[in-house]
mmCIF file of C-alpha atoms in Angstrom:
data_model
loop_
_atom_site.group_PDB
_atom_site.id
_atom_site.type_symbol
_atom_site.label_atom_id
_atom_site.label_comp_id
_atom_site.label_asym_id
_atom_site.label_seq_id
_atom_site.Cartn_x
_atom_site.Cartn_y
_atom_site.Cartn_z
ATOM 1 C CA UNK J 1 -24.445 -8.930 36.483
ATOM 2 C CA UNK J 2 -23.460 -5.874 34.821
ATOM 3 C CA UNK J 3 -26.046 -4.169 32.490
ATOM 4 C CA UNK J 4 -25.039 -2.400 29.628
ATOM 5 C CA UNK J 5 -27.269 -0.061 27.613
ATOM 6 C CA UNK J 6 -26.718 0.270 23.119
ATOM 7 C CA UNK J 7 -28.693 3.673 22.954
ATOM 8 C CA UNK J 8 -29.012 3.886 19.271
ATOM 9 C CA UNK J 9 -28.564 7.969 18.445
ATOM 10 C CA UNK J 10 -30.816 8.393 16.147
ATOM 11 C CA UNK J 11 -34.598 8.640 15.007
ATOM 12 C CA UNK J 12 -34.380 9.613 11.233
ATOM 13 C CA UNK J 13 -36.368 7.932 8.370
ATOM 14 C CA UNK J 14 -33.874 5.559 6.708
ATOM 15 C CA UNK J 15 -31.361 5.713 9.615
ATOM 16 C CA UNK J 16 -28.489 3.097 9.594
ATOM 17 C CA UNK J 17 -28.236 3.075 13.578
ATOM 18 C CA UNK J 18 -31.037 -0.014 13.949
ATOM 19 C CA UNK J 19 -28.041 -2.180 12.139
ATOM 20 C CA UNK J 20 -25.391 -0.655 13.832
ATOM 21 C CA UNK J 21 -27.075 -1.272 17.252
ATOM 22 C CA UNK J 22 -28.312 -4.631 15.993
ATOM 23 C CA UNK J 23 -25.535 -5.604 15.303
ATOM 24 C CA UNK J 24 -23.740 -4.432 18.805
ATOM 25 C CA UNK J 25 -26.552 -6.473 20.597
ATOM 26 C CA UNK J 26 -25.898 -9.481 18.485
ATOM 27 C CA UNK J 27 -21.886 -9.293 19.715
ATOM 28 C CA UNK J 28 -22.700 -8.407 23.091
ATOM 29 C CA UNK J 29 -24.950 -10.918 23.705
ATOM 30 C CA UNK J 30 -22.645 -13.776 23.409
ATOM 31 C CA UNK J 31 -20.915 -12.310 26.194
ATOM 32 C CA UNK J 32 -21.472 -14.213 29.277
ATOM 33 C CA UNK J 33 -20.069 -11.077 32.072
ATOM 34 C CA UNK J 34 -22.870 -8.724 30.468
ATOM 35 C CA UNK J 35 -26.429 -8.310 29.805
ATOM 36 C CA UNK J 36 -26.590 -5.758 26.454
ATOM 37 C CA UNK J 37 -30.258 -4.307 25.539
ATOM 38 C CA UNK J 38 -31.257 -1.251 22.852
ATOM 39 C CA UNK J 39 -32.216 1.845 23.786
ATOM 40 C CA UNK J 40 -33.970 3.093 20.926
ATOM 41 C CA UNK J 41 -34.391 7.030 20.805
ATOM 42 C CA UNK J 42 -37.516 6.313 19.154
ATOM 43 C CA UNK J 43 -38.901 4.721 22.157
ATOM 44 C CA UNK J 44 -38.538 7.740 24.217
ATOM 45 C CA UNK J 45 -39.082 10.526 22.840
ATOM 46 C CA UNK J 46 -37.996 13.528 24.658
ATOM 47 C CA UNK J 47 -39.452 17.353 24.361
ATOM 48 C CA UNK J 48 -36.243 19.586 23.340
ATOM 49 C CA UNK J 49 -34.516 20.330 26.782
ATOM 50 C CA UNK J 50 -35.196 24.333 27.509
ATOM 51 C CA UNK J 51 -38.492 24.338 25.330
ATOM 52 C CA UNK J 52 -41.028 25.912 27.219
ATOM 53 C CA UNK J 53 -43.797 22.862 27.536
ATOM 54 C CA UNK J 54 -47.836 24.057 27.168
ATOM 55 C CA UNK J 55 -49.689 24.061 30.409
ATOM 56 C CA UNK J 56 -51.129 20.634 28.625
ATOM 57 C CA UNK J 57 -48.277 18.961 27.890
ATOM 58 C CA UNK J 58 -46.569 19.421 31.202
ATOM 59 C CA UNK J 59 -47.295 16.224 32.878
ATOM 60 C CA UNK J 60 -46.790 13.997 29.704
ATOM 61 C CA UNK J 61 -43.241 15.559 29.263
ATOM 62 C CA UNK J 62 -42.438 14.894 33.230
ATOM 63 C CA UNK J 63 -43.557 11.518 32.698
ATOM 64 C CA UNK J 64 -41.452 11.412 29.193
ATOM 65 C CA UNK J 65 -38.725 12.544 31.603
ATOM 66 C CA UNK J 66 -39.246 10.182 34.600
ATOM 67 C CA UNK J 67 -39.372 7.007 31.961
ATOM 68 C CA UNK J 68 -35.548 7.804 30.290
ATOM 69 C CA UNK J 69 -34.588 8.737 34.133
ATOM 70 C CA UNK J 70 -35.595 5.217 35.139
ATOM 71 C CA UNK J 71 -34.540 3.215 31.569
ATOM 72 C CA UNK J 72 -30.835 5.210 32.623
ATOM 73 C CA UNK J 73 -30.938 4.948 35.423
ATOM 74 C CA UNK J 74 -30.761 1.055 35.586
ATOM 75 C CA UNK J 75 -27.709 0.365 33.453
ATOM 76 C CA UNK J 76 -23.711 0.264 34.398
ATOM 77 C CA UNK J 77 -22.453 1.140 31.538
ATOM 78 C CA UNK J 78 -23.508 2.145 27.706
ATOM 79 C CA UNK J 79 -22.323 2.175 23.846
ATOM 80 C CA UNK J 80 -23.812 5.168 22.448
ATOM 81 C CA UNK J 81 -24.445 4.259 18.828
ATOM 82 C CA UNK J 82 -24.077 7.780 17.366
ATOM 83 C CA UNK J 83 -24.267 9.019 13.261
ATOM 84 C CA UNK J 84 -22.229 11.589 12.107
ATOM 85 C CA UNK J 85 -24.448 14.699 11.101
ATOM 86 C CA UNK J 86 -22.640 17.833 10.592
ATOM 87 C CA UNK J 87 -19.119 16.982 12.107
ATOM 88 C CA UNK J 88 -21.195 15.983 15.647
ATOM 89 C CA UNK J 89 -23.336 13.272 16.908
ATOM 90 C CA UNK J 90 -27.148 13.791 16.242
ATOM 91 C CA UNK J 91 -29.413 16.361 17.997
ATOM 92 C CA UNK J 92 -31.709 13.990 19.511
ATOM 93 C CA UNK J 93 -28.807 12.048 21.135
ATOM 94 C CA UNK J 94 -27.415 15.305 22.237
ATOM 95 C CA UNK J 95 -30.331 15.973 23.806
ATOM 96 C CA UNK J 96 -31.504 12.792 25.558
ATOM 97 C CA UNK J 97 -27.879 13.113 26.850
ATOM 98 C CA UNK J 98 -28.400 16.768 28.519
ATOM 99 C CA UNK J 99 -32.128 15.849 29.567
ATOM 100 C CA UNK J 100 -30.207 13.587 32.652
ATOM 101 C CA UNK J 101 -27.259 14.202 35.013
ATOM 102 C CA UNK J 102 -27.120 11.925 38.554
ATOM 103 C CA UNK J 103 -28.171 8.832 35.846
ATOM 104 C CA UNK J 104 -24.773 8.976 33.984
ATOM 105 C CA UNK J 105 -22.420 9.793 36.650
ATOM 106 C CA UNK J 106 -19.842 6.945 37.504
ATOM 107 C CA UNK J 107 -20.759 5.028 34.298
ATOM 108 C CA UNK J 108 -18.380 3.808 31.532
ATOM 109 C CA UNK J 109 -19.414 4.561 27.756
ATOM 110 C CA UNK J 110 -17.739 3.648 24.564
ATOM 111 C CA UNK J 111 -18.554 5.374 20.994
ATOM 112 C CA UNK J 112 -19.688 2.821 17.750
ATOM 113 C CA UNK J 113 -20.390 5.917 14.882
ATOM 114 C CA UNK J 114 -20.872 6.157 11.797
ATOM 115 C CA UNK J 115 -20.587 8.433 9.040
ATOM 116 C CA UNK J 116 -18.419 9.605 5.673
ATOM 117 C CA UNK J 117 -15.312 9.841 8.025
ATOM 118 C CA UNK J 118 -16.680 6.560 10.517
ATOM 119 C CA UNK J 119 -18.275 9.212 12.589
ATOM 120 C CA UNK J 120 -14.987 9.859 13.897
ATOM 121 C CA UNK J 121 -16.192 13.829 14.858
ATOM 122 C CA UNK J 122 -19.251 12.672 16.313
ATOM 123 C CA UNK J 123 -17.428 10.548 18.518
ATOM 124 C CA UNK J 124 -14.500 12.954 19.665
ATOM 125 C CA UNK J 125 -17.760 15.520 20.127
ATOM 126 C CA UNK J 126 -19.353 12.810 22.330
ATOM 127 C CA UNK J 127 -16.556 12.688 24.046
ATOM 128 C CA UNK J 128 -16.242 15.811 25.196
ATOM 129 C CA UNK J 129 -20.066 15.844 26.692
ATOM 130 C CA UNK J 130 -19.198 12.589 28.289
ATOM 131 C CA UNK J 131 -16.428 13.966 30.658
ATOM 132 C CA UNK J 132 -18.819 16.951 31.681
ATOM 133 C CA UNK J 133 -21.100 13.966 32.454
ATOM 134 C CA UNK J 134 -18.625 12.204 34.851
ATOM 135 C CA UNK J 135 -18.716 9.420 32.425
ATOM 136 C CA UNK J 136 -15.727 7.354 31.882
ATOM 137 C CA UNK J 137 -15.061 7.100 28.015
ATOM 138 C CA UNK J 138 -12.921 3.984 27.501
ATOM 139 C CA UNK J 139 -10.124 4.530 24.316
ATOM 140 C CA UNK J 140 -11.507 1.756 21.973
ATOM 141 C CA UNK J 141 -13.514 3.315 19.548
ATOM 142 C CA UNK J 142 -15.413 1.529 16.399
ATOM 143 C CA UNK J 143 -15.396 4.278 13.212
ATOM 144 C CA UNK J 144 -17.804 2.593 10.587
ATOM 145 C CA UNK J 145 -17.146 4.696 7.048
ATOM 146 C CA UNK J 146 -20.380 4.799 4.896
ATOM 147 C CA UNK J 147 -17.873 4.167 2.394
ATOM 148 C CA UNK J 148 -16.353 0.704 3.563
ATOM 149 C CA UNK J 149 -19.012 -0.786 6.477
ATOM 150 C CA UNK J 150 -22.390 -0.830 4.202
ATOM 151 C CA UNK J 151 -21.876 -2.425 1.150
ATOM 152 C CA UNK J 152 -22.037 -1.010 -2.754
ATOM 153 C CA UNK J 153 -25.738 0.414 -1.495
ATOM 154 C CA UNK J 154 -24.237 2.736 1.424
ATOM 155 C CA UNK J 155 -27.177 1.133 3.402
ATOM 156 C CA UNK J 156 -26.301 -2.127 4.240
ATOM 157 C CA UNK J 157 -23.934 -2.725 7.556
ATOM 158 C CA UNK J 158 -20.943 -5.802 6.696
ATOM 159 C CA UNK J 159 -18.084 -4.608 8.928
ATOM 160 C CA UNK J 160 -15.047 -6.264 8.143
ATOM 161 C CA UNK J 161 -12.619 -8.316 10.428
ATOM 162 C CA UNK J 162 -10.925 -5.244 11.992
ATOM 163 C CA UNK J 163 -14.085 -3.607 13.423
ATOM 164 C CA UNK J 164 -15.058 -7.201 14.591
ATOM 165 C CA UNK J 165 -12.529 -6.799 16.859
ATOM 166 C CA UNK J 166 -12.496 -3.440 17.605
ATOM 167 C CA UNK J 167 -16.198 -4.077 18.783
ATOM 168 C CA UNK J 168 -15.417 -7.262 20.842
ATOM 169 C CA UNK J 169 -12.220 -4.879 22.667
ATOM 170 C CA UNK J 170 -14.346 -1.580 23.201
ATOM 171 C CA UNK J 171 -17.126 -4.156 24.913
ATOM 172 C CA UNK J 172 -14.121 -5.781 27.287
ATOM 173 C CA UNK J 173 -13.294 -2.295 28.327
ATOM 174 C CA UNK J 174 -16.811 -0.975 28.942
ATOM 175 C CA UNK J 175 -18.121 -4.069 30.846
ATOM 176 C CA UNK J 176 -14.346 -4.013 32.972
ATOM 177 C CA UNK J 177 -14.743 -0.211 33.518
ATOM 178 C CA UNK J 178 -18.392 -0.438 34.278
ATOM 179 C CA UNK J 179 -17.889 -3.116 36.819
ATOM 180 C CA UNK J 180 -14.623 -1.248 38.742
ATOM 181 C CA UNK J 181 -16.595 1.896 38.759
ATOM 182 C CA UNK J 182 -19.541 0.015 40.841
ATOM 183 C CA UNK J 183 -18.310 1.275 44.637
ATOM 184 C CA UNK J 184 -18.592 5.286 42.718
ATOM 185 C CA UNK J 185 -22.593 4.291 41.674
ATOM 186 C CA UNK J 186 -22.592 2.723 45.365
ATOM 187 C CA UNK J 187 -21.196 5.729 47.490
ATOM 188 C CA UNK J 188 -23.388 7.955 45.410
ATOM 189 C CA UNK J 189 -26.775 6.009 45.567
ATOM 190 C CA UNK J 190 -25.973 5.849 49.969
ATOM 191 C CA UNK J 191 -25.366 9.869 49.601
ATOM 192 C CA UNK J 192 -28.638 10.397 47.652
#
């Protein structure tokens, strides 16, 4: 069955993602052509890519490494859950992303983000670093507004209708793009 990972993009105090990818999971799973799980950032934290590691922390960043190689590794497809800081996606997703090539080659990805604006720049940012990925980015997109999505509070997630279905069309097009793109992951797992 196709396996498709919610990486939730970011790690700050008071982040909205955990909702936003909660609530992803909660859709997804009562698909039956799809298993969904979250990828929390959190859960893997990675040193910043090009930051020259002490002689002691060497192996536990390899391993740090070799653990999100293996978590990416296993899944068809994602929905990078991504805030909008800055007119881009977060640093820390930014830089899981770079930390890994071969592991996102061949897979589909769609874009849930948040933000002032939905986290409509994060996602056309994300984008961008998706095609240099060889990822396929599907058109569906789900902009949540800080304004509109989280209630009176700003903090609390209640999409409305539309991005219901928004969410339920961007997961038909990353589990049917994730499951044509299989024989690419195939002919490249033979080559390696």
């Amino acid at each position: 069955m196709t396996s498709i990972g919610i990486v939730l993009g970011s790690t700050r105090e008071g982040r909205r993602g955990d909702q936003v990818a909660a609530w992803v999971h909660e859709v997804g799973a009562r698909r039956t052509d799809a298993t969904f799980e979250v990828v929390d950032l959190r859960d893997h934290p990675l040193p910043h890519l090009g930051e020259p590691a002490a002689p002691e922390d060497a192996a536990r960043h390899a391993e740090q490494r070799s653990r999100w190689s293996a978590t990416i590794a296993g899944f068809d497809g994602f929905v990078l859950v991504t805030p909008e800081y800055n007119h881009s996606t977060s640093g820390v997703l930014k830089n899981a992303l770079d930390h890994l090539q071969a592991e996102w080659h061949d897979k589909a990805v769609g874009i849930v983000s948040y933000g002032g604006v939905g986290g409509a720049r994060a996602a056309e940012h994300l984008r961008l670093i998706a095609g240099e990925l060889q990822m396929a980015d599907v058109r569906q997109q789900v902009p949540l507004s800080l304004m509109t999505e989280f209630g009176a509070d700003f903090a609390t997630l209640t999409p409305g209708e539309y991005n219901q279905q928004a969410l339920s069309t961007l997961l038909d097009q990353v589990v049917a793009w994730s499951t044509a793109l299989a024989p690419l992951r195939g002919k490249a797992s033979a080559a390696a």
